[in-house]
């Protein structure tokens, strides 16, 4: 049997296995009465799109729990395709890092820099990138949380001193730090990095259905009149997208 036929069979087996795994998850959630059918269909479609985007054979971790939802990852790809960013900064790391690094690799230029305060996830995301052959397209920076005072805000945020200073940011993804660390914990991302955003830069905020994230968006728009919010992006946990005009 030729190697081409073997690879085709392996691809078929992989696809069938993925669909079966998704079906099992769906069945389990239905039995437990914990899902909304429309959301489940949306997540399945998004996860399939996510796998197509990666176009890779290694197993991809689950998009459940603390991980970014499949639809949020697909939104990031849409923003990437619209803005075509060279320099991407992430607050937090994980599947979003893998997704954006894959997009950068496909295009052949650009880089992702992820600020991650937890050493466990620093190592985990670096290992995930290496496993998929994407380590040269993304850098995970260990950025412990430290005290930060801003006008009208006080708490802890990433130590971004290791972030390269010689470029403008075209895309900013805000999915951290955890809200348990400070009130409105994700608010500092814009005031801290605003001066480094390029004209037309786009900001994507995950978990935008939560009250604290909604407050962060309101404060951003009130303080920075050149930040304009895009129409609502439907997703499981809520996605807010803003553009610097």
Short mmCIF file of C-alpha atoms in Angstrom, two decimals:
data_model
loop_
_atom_site.label_atom_id
_atom_site.label_comp_id
_atom_site.label_asym_id
_atom_site.label_seq_id
_atom_site.Cartn_x
_atom_site.Cartn_y
_atom_site.Cartn_z
CA UNK A 1 0.00 0.00 0.00
CA UNK A 2 1.45 3.41 -0.97
CA UNK A 3 2.30 6.08 1.61
CA UNK A 4 -0.27 8.41 0.03
CA UNK A 5 -3.10 5.92 0.61
CA UNK A 6 -1.91 5.31 4.17
CA UNK A 7 -1.94 9.07 4.89
CA UNK A 8 -5.44 9.36 3.42
CA UNK A 9 -6.67 6.52 5.63
CA UNK A 10 -5.07 8.13 8.68
CA UNK A 11 -6.80 11.43 7.89
CA UNK A 12 -10.15 9.63 7.61
CA UNK A 13 -9.56 7.83 10.91
CA UNK A 14 -8.58 11.13 12.58
CA UNK A 15 -11.73 12.87 11.29
CA UNK A 16 -14.00 10.02 12.38
CA UNK A 17 -12.36 9.99 15.79
CA UNK A 18 -12.87 13.73 16.19
CA UNK A 19 -16.54 13.54 15.24
CA UNK A 20 -17.08 10.59 17.59
CA UNK A 21 -15.42 12.46 20.46
CA UNK A 22 -17.58 15.51 19.84
CA UNK A 23 -20.68 13.31 19.69
CA UNK A 24 -19.81 11.71 23.04
CA UNK A 25 -19.36 15.13 24.64
CA UNK A 26 -22.66 16.28 23.17
CA UNK A 27 -24.51 13.18 24.42
CA UNK A 28 -23.06 13.49 27.91
CA UNK A 29 -24.06 17.14 28.17
CA UNK A 30 -27.58 16.48 26.91
CA UNK A 31 -28.09 13.68 29.43
CA UNK A 32 -26.95 15.98 32.24
CA UNK A 33 -29.28 18.75 31.02
CA UNK A 34 -26.46 21.28 31.26
CA UNK A 35 -26.39 22.74 27.77
CA UNK A 36 -28.23 24.93 25.41
CA UNK A 37 -28.63 23.19 22.05
CA UNK A 38 -27.81 26.26 19.97
CA UNK A 39 -24.64 26.89 21.94
CA UNK A 40 -23.55 23.25 21.58
CA UNK A 41 -23.96 23.36 17.81
CA UNK A 42 -22.04 26.64 17.69
CA UNK A 43 -19.18 25.21 19.78
CA UNK A 44 -18.96 22.06 17.66
CA UNK A 45 -18.81 24.12 14.48
CA UNK A 46 -16.20 26.41 16.00
CA UNK A 47 -14.03 23.55 17.22
CA UNK A 48 -14.11 21.96 13.77
CA UNK A 49 -13.06 25.28 12.24
CA UNK A 50 -10.33 25.54 14.86
CA UNK A 51 -8.94 22.12 13.92
CA UNK A 52 -9.02 23.01 10.22
CA UNK A 53 -7.13 26.19 10.97
CA UNK A 54 -4.37 24.32 12.79
CA UNK A 55 -4.19 21.65 10.10
CA UNK A 56 -1.97 19.59 12.38
CA UNK A 57 -1.86 16.00 13.54
CA UNK A 58 -0.97 16.34 17.26
CA UNK A 59 -3.89 16.31 19.66
CA UNK A 60 -5.23 19.74 20.65
CA UNK A 61 -6.27 20.26 24.30
CA UNK A 62 -9.91 20.71 25.26
CA UNK A 63 -11.61 24.10 24.86
CA UNK A 64 -13.59 23.55 28.07
CA UNK A 65 -13.03 24.86 31.58
CA UNK A 66 -10.53 27.72 31.79
CA UNK A 67 -9.52 27.40 28.15
CA UNK A 68 -10.82 29.77 25.47
CA UNK A 69 -14.03 28.55 23.83
CA UNK A 70 -13.95 27.41 20.22
CA UNK A 71 -16.03 30.34 19.02
CA UNK A 72 -13.67 32.86 20.65
CA UNK A 73 -10.73 31.25 18.84
CA UNK A 74 -12.61 31.52 15.53
CA UNK A 75 -13.31 35.21 16.25
CA UNK A 76 -9.56 35.72 16.73
CA UNK A 77 -8.93 34.24 13.29
CA UNK A 78 -11.52 36.56 11.74
CA UNK A 79 -9.86 39.56 13.39
CA UNK A 80 -6.45 38.34 12.23
CA UNK A 81 -7.69 38.05 8.67
CA UNK A 82 -9.26 41.52 8.78
CA UNK A 83 -6.40 43.39 10.45
CA UNK A 84 -3.49 41.27 9.15
CA UNK A 85 -1.41 42.12 12.24
CA UNK A 86 2.34 41.76 12.37
CA UNK A 87 2.69 42.14 16.13
CA UNK A 88 0.19 40.47 18.46
CA UNK A 89 0.17 40.79 22.24
CA UNK A 90 -1.80 38.44 24.48
CA UNK A 91 -2.67 38.89 28.11
CA UNK A 92 -2.64 35.22 29.15
CA UNK A 93 -1.66 32.23 27.02
CA UNK A 94 -2.97 28.88 25.84
CA UNK A 95 -5.08 27.76 22.90
CA UNK A 96 -5.35 31.34 21.67
CA UNK A 97 -1.54 31.42 21.43
CA UNK A 98 -1.56 28.24 19.38
CA UNK A 99 -4.33 29.58 17.14
CA UNK A 100 -2.66 32.89 16.40
CA UNK A 101 0.79 31.34 15.98
CA UNK A 102 -0.72 28.99 13.41
CA UNK A 103 -2.23 31.95 11.55
CA UNK A 104 1.13 33.75 11.59
CA UNK A 105 2.89 30.62 10.32
CA UNK A 106 0.44 30.28 7.44
CA UNK A 107 1.08 33.86 6.38
CA UNK A 108 4.83 33.61 6.93
CA UNK A 109 5.39 36.84 8.89
CA UNK A 110 4.60 38.35 12.26
CA UNK A 111 4.89 37.20 15.87
CA UNK A 112 2.77 36.54 18.94
CA UNK A 113 3.93 37.62 22.40
CA UNK A 114 1.99 36.19 25.34
CA UNK A 115 2.20 37.57 28.87
CA UNK A 116 1.62 34.71 31.33
CA UNK A 117 1.90 35.07 35.11
CA UNK A 118 1.62 31.36 35.98
CA UNK A 119 4.82 29.36 35.41
CA UNK A 120 2.80 26.16 34.96
CA UNK A 121 0.98 27.66 31.98
CA UNK A 122 4.17 29.22 30.67
CA UNK A 123 5.68 25.75 30.37
CA UNK A 124 2.43 24.21 29.14
CA UNK A 125 1.93 26.73 26.33
CA UNK A 126 5.58 26.58 25.29
CA UNK A 127 5.30 22.80 25.12
CA UNK A 128 2.11 23.05 23.07
CA UNK A 129 3.78 25.39 20.59
CA UNK A 130 6.80 23.07 20.29
CA UNK A 131 4.57 20.04 19.81
CA UNK A 132 2.92 21.74 16.84
CA UNK A 133 6.16 23.15 15.40
CA UNK A 134 5.08 26.75 16.04
CA UNK A 135 7.61 27.87 18.66
CA UNK A 136 9.35 30.33 16.33
CA UNK A 137 6.10 32.19 15.71
CA UNK A 138 5.17 32.86 19.35
CA UNK A 139 6.99 33.79 22.55
CA UNK A 140 5.49 33.08 25.96
CA UNK A 141 6.88 35.57 28.47
CA UNK A 142 6.79 34.77 32.18
CA UNK A 143 5.22 37.96 33.53
CA UNK A 144 4.41 37.67 37.26
CA UNK A 145 1.65 39.88 38.59
CA UNK A 146 2.89 42.96 40.42
CA UNK A 147 1.37 45.99 42.11
CA UNK A 148 0.11 48.63 39.71
CA UNK A 149 -1.56 51.98 40.33
CA UNK A 150 -3.50 53.78 37.63
CA UNK A 151 -5.86 56.72 37.75
CA UNK A 152 -8.86 55.34 39.60
CA UNK A 153 -7.56 51.76 39.72
CA UNK A 154 -5.23 49.80 41.99
CA UNK A 155 -4.38 46.12 41.92
CA UNK A 156 -1.95 43.65 40.33
CA UNK A 157 -1.15 43.26 36.65
CA UNK A 158 1.50 41.65 34.47
CA UNK A 159 5.15 42.63 34.78
CA UNK A 160 5.63 43.43 31.10
CA UNK A 161 9.25 44.59 31.41
CA UNK A 162 10.43 41.64 29.26
CA UNK A 163 8.12 42.60 26.41
CA UNK A 164 10.17 43.94 23.46
CA UNK A 165 9.84 47.70 23.17
CA UNK A 166 10.77 48.23 19.52
CA UNK A 167 7.43 47.64 17.77
CA UNK A 168 3.83 48.79 17.64
CA UNK A 169 1.01 46.43 18.63
CA UNK A 170 -1.47 45.64 15.85
CA UNK A 171 -3.67 43.22 17.79
CA UNK A 172 -4.24 42.93 21.53
CA UNK A 173 -5.98 39.88 23.03
CA UNK A 174 -7.16 40.28 26.63
CA UNK A 175 -8.00 37.02 28.39
CA UNK A 176 -6.27 37.59 31.72
CA UNK A 177 -5.26 37.99 34.44
CA UNK A 178 -7.82 36.06 36.50
CA UNK A 179 -10.53 38.24 38.00
CA UNK A 180 -9.77 36.82 41.45
CA UNK A 181 -6.56 38.84 41.64
CA UNK A 182 -8.03 42.37 41.47
CA UNK A 183 -11.30 44.19 40.89
CA UNK A 184 -11.83 44.74 37.16
CA UNK A 185 -8.57 42.83 36.69
CA UNK A 186 -8.41 43.16 32.89
CA UNK A 187 -8.93 46.91 32.77
CA UNK A 188 -5.17 47.83 32.83
CA UNK A 189 -4.45 46.25 29.44
CA UNK A 190 -5.54 49.31 27.48
CA UNK A 191 -4.21 52.16 29.65
CA UNK A 192 -0.86 50.37 30.04
CA UNK A 193 -0.40 49.50 26.37
CA UNK A 194 -2.38 52.24 24.60
CA UNK A 195 0.67 54.28 23.58
CA UNK A 196 2.08 51.21 21.87
CA UNK A 197 -1.01 50.41 19.80
CA UNK A 198 -0.70 51.09 16.09
CA UNK A 199 -3.30 53.04 14.13
CA UNK A 200 -6.18 50.68 13.40
CA UNK A 201 -5.10 48.23 16.12
CA UNK A 202 -7.82 45.85 17.25
CA UNK A 203 -8.54 44.64 20.78
CA UNK A 204 -10.38 41.39 21.56
CA UNK A 205 -11.67 40.81 25.09
CA UNK A 206 -12.87 37.36 26.18
CA UNK A 207 -15.51 36.71 28.87
CA UNK A 208 -17.27 39.93 27.89
CA UNK A 209 -20.61 38.69 29.27
CA UNK A 210 -19.28 39.16 32.79
CA UNK A 211 -19.95 42.36 34.71
CA UNK A 212 -16.29 43.20 35.36
CA UNK A 213 -15.34 42.85 31.69
CA UNK A 214 -18.30 45.01 30.67
CA UNK A 215 -17.13 47.63 33.16
CA UNK A 216 -13.62 47.48 31.68
CA UNK A 217 -14.98 48.09 28.17
CA UNK A 218 -17.10 51.02 29.40
CA UNK A 219 -14.12 52.62 31.11
CA UNK A 220 -11.96 52.17 28.01
CA UNK A 221 -14.53 53.86 25.78
CA UNK A 222 -15.17 56.66 28.27
CA UNK A 223 -11.46 57.41 28.70
CA UNK A 224 -10.27 56.93 25.11
CA UNK A 225 -12.62 58.45 22.57
CA UNK A 226 -10.63 57.05 19.64
CA UNK A 227 -11.48 53.51 20.78
CA UNK A 228 -14.63 52.36 19.02
CA UNK A 229 -16.46 49.16 19.87
CA UNK A 230 -17.42 46.87 17.02
CA UNK A 231 -20.90 45.31 16.78
CA UNK A 232 -21.49 42.57 19.33
CA UNK A 233 -19.62 39.34 18.60
CA UNK A 234 -21.77 36.42 19.71
CA UNK A 235 -19.87 33.75 21.61
CA UNK A 236 -20.35 31.40 24.53
CA UNK A 237 -18.65 33.65 27.08
CA UNK A 238 -19.03 36.94 25.25
CA UNK A 239 -16.48 38.68 23.03
CA UNK A 240 -15.94 42.43 22.90
CA UNK A 241 -13.96 43.84 19.97
CA UNK A 242 -12.69 47.41 19.79
CA UNK A 243 -10.63 49.25 17.17
CA UNK A 244 -8.29 52.21 17.59
CA UNK A 245 -9.35 54.82 15.06
#
